[in-house]
Amino acid sequence: PGLQPEPDYTFKILLVGDSGVGKSSLLLRFATGGFEELVPTIGVDFKAKVVQLGGKTVKLTIWDTAGQERFRTLTSSYYRGAQGIILVYDVTRAETFDSLADIWLREVDMYNTVDECIKMVVANKTDLAEQREVSTDVGVQFARAHGCLFVETSAKGNVAVEQAFEELVLKILETP
Ligand code: GDP
């Protein structure tokens, strides 16, 4: 009691995407259950969380660029060994969606070292329905075309955040 079980697996999960799309907020929501108006910080940060899924105990180390993406200085070491990569855009800013194809998917393909790495596209800020610029359909088609899972979330409204991480982990677990 009180002791964490030894994990059956440890997975490295990355969050990538333009500044301001909600990467830190998604991580904070998933790792601690909270939501704060975040003060941007600089430097790579990660949080660890142990989950029970598919009958396994899985330790996740989830890495957030924490502002470094603004300087385009994410390096190969950030990507090394990641079993899961979450590509985040903001549904109210179409340019953040365009960046997935223009920047983030390219970088993932260039630096990722894990053959069976699972990619997931996360469309965040769905609570801002009036300001939406990228439809669900466009997001779904893009994810499908690039072999990625797809989930729409609101880190602020706590919609589907846990589901997104769990879906990713289950997919990693079932990949040989
Ligand atoms: P990052 O730069 O990608 O890590 O983005 P942040 O997590 O710092 O979020 C950028 C801004 O968007 C902050 O003001 C957050 O409070 C806000 N934000 C993040 N997620 C959501 C969301 O789901 N809905 C709304 N309305 N705002 C959000």
mmCIF file of C-alpha atoms and ligand atoms in Angstrom:
data_model
loop_
_atom_site.group_PDB
_atom_site.id
_atom_site.type_symbol
_atom_site.label_atom_id
_atom_site.label_comp_id
_atom_site.label_asym_id
_atom_site.label_seq_id
_atom_site.Cartn_x
_atom_site.Cartn_y
_atom_site.Cartn_z
ATOM 1 C CA PRO A 1 0.000 0.000 0.000
ATOM 2 C CA GLY A 2 1.256 3.427 -0.921
ATOM 3 C CA LEU A 3 3.952 1.908 -3.067
ATOM 4 C CA GLN A 4 3.795 2.230 -6.814
ATOM 5 C CA PRO A 5 3.947 -1.112 -8.595
ATOM 6 C CA GLU A 6 6.973 -1.769 -10.751
ATOM 7 C CA PRO A 7 6.012 -0.841 -14.303
ATOM 8 C CA ASP A 8 5.812 -3.573 -16.923
ATOM 9 C CA TYR A 9 6.832 -0.978 -19.504
ATOM 10 C CA THR A 10 8.183 2.547 -19.647
ATOM 11 C CA PHE A 11 7.214 4.610 -22.680
ATOM 12 C CA LYS A 12 8.536 7.949 -23.814
ATOM 13 C CA ILE A 13 5.811 10.160 -25.263
ATOM 14 C CA LEU A 14 6.458 13.505 -26.958
ATOM 15 C CA LEU A 15 4.273 16.537 -27.498
ATOM 16 C CA VAL A 16 5.118 18.652 -30.533
ATOM 17 C CA GLY A 17 3.390 21.503 -32.326
ATOM 18 C CA ASP A 18 3.469 25.276 -32.629
ATOM 19 C CA SER A 19 3.763 27.551 -29.639
ATOM 20 C CA GLY A 20 0.430 28.245 -27.948
ATOM 21 C CA VAL A 21 -1.533 25.237 -29.211
ATOM 22 C CA GLY A 22 -1.885 23.848 -25.688
ATOM 23 C CA LYS A 23 0.883 21.267 -25.289
ATOM 24 C CA SER A 24 1.746 22.258 -21.713
ATOM 25 C CA SER A 25 -1.942 22.479 -20.834
ATOM 26 C CA LEU A 26 -2.623 18.973 -22.154
ATOM 27 C CA LEU A 27 0.325 17.629 -20.192
ATOM 28 C CA LEU A 28 -0.723 19.414 -17.027
ATOM 29 C CA ARG A 29 -4.310 18.217 -17.425
ATOM 30 C CA PHE A 30 -3.294 14.616 -17.970
ATOM 31 C CA ALA A 31 -0.501 14.441 -15.425
ATOM 32 C CA THR A 32 -2.120 16.357 -12.575
ATOM 33 C CA GLY A 33 -5.770 16.805 -13.541
ATOM 34 C CA GLY A 34 -5.544 20.596 -13.411
ATOM 35 C CA PHE A 35 -5.686 23.529 -15.785
ATOM 36 C CA GLU A 36 -3.872 26.823 -15.233
ATOM 37 C CA GLU A 37 -3.348 29.898 -17.312
ATOM 38 C CA LEU A 38 0.239 28.999 -18.020
ATOM 39 C CA VAL A 39 3.171 31.325 -18.017
ATOM 40 C CA PRO A 40 5.358 30.253 -20.920
ATOM 41 C CA THR A 41 8.565 28.636 -19.785
ATOM 42 C CA ILE A 42 11.658 27.922 -21.800
ATOM 43 C CA GLY A 43 13.373 24.572 -21.911
ATOM 44 C CA VAL A 44 12.393 20.955 -22.233
ATOM 45 C CA ASP A 45 10.269 19.620 -19.432
ATOM 46 C CA PHE A 46 8.704 16.254 -18.733
ATOM 47 C CA LYS A 47 6.253 14.708 -16.340
ATOM 48 C CA ALA A 48 5.937 11.056 -15.382
ATOM 49 C CA LYS A 49 2.681 9.233 -14.800
ATOM 50 C CA VAL A 50 1.946 5.570 -14.099
ATOM 51 C CA VAL A 51 -1.228 4.170 -15.672
ATOM 52 C CA GLN A 52 -2.892 0.751 -15.636
ATOM 53 C CA LEU A 53 -3.973 -0.147 -19.145
ATOM 54 C CA GLY A 54 -4.616 -3.374 -21.010
ATOM 55 C CA GLY A 55 -3.743 -5.320 -17.866
ATOM 56 C CA LYS A 56 -0.297 -3.713 -17.719
ATOM 57 C CA THR A 57 1.337 -1.137 -15.499
ATOM 58 C CA VAL A 58 2.864 1.464 -17.772
ATOM 59 C CA LYS A 59 5.096 4.339 -16.754
ATOM 60 C CA LEU A 60 4.862 7.259 -19.130
ATOM 61 C CA THR A 61 7.451 9.973 -19.359
ATOM 62 C CA ILE A 62 5.746 12.722 -21.306
ATOM 63 C CA TRP A 63 7.971 15.400 -22.781
ATOM 64 C CA ASP A 64 6.935 18.945 -23.512
ATOM 65 C CA THR A 65 9.011 21.352 -25.562
ATOM 66 C CA ALA A 66 8.092 24.105 -23.108
ATOM 67 C CA GLY A 67 8.600 26.956 -25.524
ATOM 68 C CA GLN A 68 11.732 25.727 -27.282
ATOM 69 C CA GLU A 69 9.771 25.219 -30.500
ATOM 70 C CA ARG A 70 9.715 28.972 -30.946
ATOM 71 C CA PHE A 71 13.438 28.889 -31.563
ATOM 72 C CA ARG A 72 13.306 25.834 -33.823
ATOM 73 C CA THR A 73 15.965 24.249 -31.673
ATOM 74 C CA LEU A 74 14.354 20.928 -30.922
ATOM 75 C CA THR A 75 17.112 18.469 -31.538
ATOM 76 C CA SER A 76 17.471 14.808 -32.258
ATOM 77 C CA SER A 77 17.906 14.059 -28.551
ATOM 78 C CA TYR A 78 14.363 15.250 -27.852
ATOM 79 C CA TYR A 79 13.005 12.699 -30.318
ATOM 80 C CA ARG A 80 15.322 9.813 -29.495
ATOM 81 C CA GLY A 81 13.574 6.686 -28.252
ATOM 82 C CA ALA A 82 10.005 8.006 -28.331
ATOM 83 C CA GLN A 83 7.393 5.254 -28.675
ATOM 84 C CA GLY A 84 4.577 7.775 -29.104
ATOM 85 C CA ILE A 85 4.442 11.268 -30.594
ATOM 86 C CA ILE A 86 1.489 13.617 -30.194
ATOM 87 C CA LEU A 87 1.234 16.332 -32.856
ATOM 88 C CA VAL A 88 -0.937 19.130 -31.513
ATOM 89 C CA TYR A 89 -2.724 21.942 -33.348
ATOM 90 C CA ASP A 90 -5.191 24.593 -32.244
ATOM 91 C CA VAL A 91 -8.539 24.335 -34.065
ATOM 92 C CA THR A 92 -8.932 28.128 -33.890
ATOM 93 C CA ARG A 93 -5.648 28.827 -35.746
ATOM 94 C CA ALA A 94 -5.383 27.184 -39.164
ATOM 95 C CA GLU A 95 -1.674 28.035 -39.414
ATOM 96 C CA THR A 96 -0.967 25.685 -36.495
ATOM 97 C CA PHE A 97 -2.648 22.901 -38.470
ATOM 98 C CA ASP A 98 -0.582 23.749 -41.576
ATOM 99 C CA SER A 99 2.575 23.544 -39.440
ATOM 100 C CA LEU A 100 1.958 19.865 -38.783
ATOM 101 C CA ALA A 101 2.629 19.090 -42.448
ATOM 102 C CA ASP A 102 5.165 21.870 -43.042
ATOM 103 C CA ILE A 103 7.293 21.417 -39.947
ATOM 104 C CA TRP A 104 6.345 18.861 -37.329
ATOM 105 C CA LEU A 105 5.720 15.705 -39.344
ATOM 106 C CA ARG A 106 8.922 16.325 -41.278
ATOM 107 C CA GLU A 107 10.910 16.769 -38.113
ATOM 108 C CA VAL A 108 9.370 13.643 -36.572
ATOM 109 C CA ASP A 109 10.257 11.613 -39.664
ATOM 110 C CA MET A 110 13.763 13.045 -39.703
ATOM 111 C CA TYR A 111 14.681 12.500 -36.059
ATOM 112 C CA ASN A 112 12.497 9.729 -34.728
ATOM 113 C CA THR A 113 14.548 6.613 -33.995
ATOM 114 C CA VAL A 114 11.802 4.108 -33.181
ATOM 115 C CA ASP A 115 10.544 2.080 -36.159
ATOM 116 C CA GLU A 116 7.140 1.320 -34.709
ATOM 117 C CA CYS A 117 6.591 4.771 -33.241
ATOM 118 C CA ILE A 118 2.864 5.614 -32.982
ATOM 119 C CA LYS A 119 1.790 9.087 -34.062
ATOM 120 C CA MET A 120 -1.365 10.847 -32.921
ATOM 121 C CA VAL A 121 -2.812 14.132 -34.143
ATOM 122 C CA VAL A 122 -4.581 16.080 -31.396
ATOM 123 C CA ALA A 123 -6.920 18.940 -32.337
ATOM 124 C CA ASN A 124 -7.082 21.082 -29.187
ATOM 125 C CA LYS A 125 -9.285 23.983 -27.962
ATOM 126 C CA THR A 126 -12.588 22.523 -29.195
ATOM 127 C CA ASP A 127 -14.310 24.550 -26.449
ATOM 128 C CA LEU A 128 -13.771 27.638 -28.647
ATOM 129 C CA ALA A 129 -16.405 26.435 -31.134
ATOM 130 C CA GLU A 130 -17.255 29.914 -32.445
ATOM 131 C CA GLN A 131 -13.656 30.584 -33.439
ATOM 132 C CA ARG A 132 -13.010 27.255 -35.093
ATOM 133 C CA GLU A 133 -11.010 27.416 -38.347
ATOM 134 C CA VAL A 134 -10.227 23.713 -38.882
ATOM 135 C CA SER A 135 -13.146 21.287 -39.167
ATOM 136 C CA THR A 136 -13.187 17.837 -37.644
ATOM 137 C CA ASP A 137 -13.353 16.341 -41.101
ATOM 138 C CA VAL A 138 -10.198 18.085 -42.319
ATOM 139 C CA GLY A 139 -8.367 16.893 -39.210
ATOM 140 C CA VAL A 140 -9.576 13.303 -39.616
ATOM 141 C CA GLN A 141 -8.541 13.192 -43.291
ATOM 142 C CA PHE A 142 -5.105 14.597 -42.540
ATOM 143 C CA ALA A 143 -4.466 12.113 -39.738
ATOM 144 C CA ARG A 144 -5.599 9.210 -41.890
ATOM 145 C CA ALA A 145 -3.423 10.297 -44.810
ATOM 146 C CA HIS A 146 -0.358 10.330 -42.560
ATOM 147 C CA GLY A 147 -1.052 7.143 -40.623
ATOM 148 C CA CYS A 148 -1.821 8.925 -37.364
ATOM 149 C CA LEU A 149 -4.491 8.398 -34.728
ATOM 150 C CA PHE A 150 -6.805 11.392 -34.268
ATOM 151 C CA VAL A 151 -8.518 12.868 -31.201
ATOM 152 C CA GLU A 152 -10.186 16.256 -30.611
ATOM 153 C CA THR A 153 -9.625 17.684 -27.139
ATOM 154 C CA SER A 154 -10.159 20.614 -24.863
ATOM 155 C CA ALA A 155 -7.478 20.873 -22.204
ATOM 156 C CA LYS A 156 -9.469 23.724 -20.698
ATOM 157 C CA GLY A 157 -12.788 21.879 -20.624
ATOM 158 C CA ASN A 158 -11.155 18.544 -19.772
ATOM 159 C CA VAL A 159 -12.631 16.905 -22.859
ATOM 160 C CA ALA A 160 -11.021 13.695 -24.152
ATOM 161 C CA VAL A 161 -7.541 14.461 -22.776
ATOM 162 C CA GLU A 162 -7.235 11.224 -20.827
ATOM 163 C CA GLN A 163 -8.818 9.364 -23.733
ATOM 164 C CA ALA A 164 -6.162 10.675 -26.114
ATOM 165 C CA PHE A 165 -3.222 9.519 -23.985
ATOM 166 C CA GLU A 166 -4.891 6.183 -23.232
ATOM 167 C CA GLU A 167 -5.666 5.492 -26.873
ATOM 168 C CA LEU A 168 -2.046 6.195 -27.747
ATOM 169 C CA VAL A 169 -0.698 3.925 -25.010
ATOM 170 C CA LEU A 170 -3.078 1.076 -25.909
ATOM 171 C CA LYS A 171 -1.930 1.334 -29.519
ATOM 172 C CA ILE A 172 1.726 1.217 -28.460
ATOM 173 C CA LEU A 173 0.982 -1.822 -26.272
ATOM 174 C CA GLU A 174 -0.632 -3.709 -29.126
ATOM 175 C CA THR A 175 2.175 -2.891 -31.575
ATOM 176 C CA PRO A 176 4.749 -5.653 -31.675
HETATM 177 P P1 GDP B 1 1.953 25.462 -25.566
HETATM 178 O O1 GDP B 1 2.773 26.654 -25.920
HETATM 179 O O2 GDP B 1 1.649 24.622 -26.768
HETATM 180 O O3 GDP B 1 2.501 24.645 -24.438
HETATM 181 O O4 GDP B 1 0.511 26.012 -25.101
HETATM 182 P P2 GDP B 1 -0.020 26.316 -23.617
HETATM 183 O O5 GDP B 1 -0.401 25.052 -22.941
HETATM 184 O O6 GDP B 1 0.936 27.208 -22.931
HETATM 185 O O7 GDP B 1 -1.372 27.084 -23.960
HETATM 186 C C1 GDP B 1 -1.385 28.305 -24.674
HETATM 187 C C2 GDP B 1 -2.603 29.108 -24.271
HETATM 188 O O8 GDP B 1 -3.796 28.428 -24.683
HETATM 189 C C3 GDP B 1 -2.730 29.296 -22.765
HETATM 190 O O9 GDP B 1 -3.278 30.586 -22.521
HETATM 191 C C4 GDP B 1 -3.719 28.218 -22.349
HETATM 192 O O10 GDP B 1 -4.411 28.555 -21.183
HETATM 193 C C5 GDP B 1 -4.638 28.175 -23.567
HETATM 194 N N1 GDP B 1 -5.259 26.855 -23.779
HETATM 195 C C6 GDP B 1 -4.651 25.641 -23.782
HETATM 196 N N2 GDP B 1 -5.536 24.666 -24.028
HETATM 197 C C7 GDP B 1 -6.744 25.259 -24.189
HETATM 198 C C8 GDP B 1 -8.066 24.780 -24.484
HETATM 199 O O11 GDP B 1 -8.339 23.584 -24.644
HETATM 200 N N3 GDP B 1 -9.049 25.728 -24.632
HETATM 201 C C9 GDP B 1 -8.807 27.063 -24.460
HETATM 202 N N4 GDP B 1 -9.848 27.904 -24.610
HETATM 203 N N5 GDP B 1 -7.579 27.541 -24.186
HETATM 204 C C10 GDP B 1 -6.565 26.658 -24.041
#
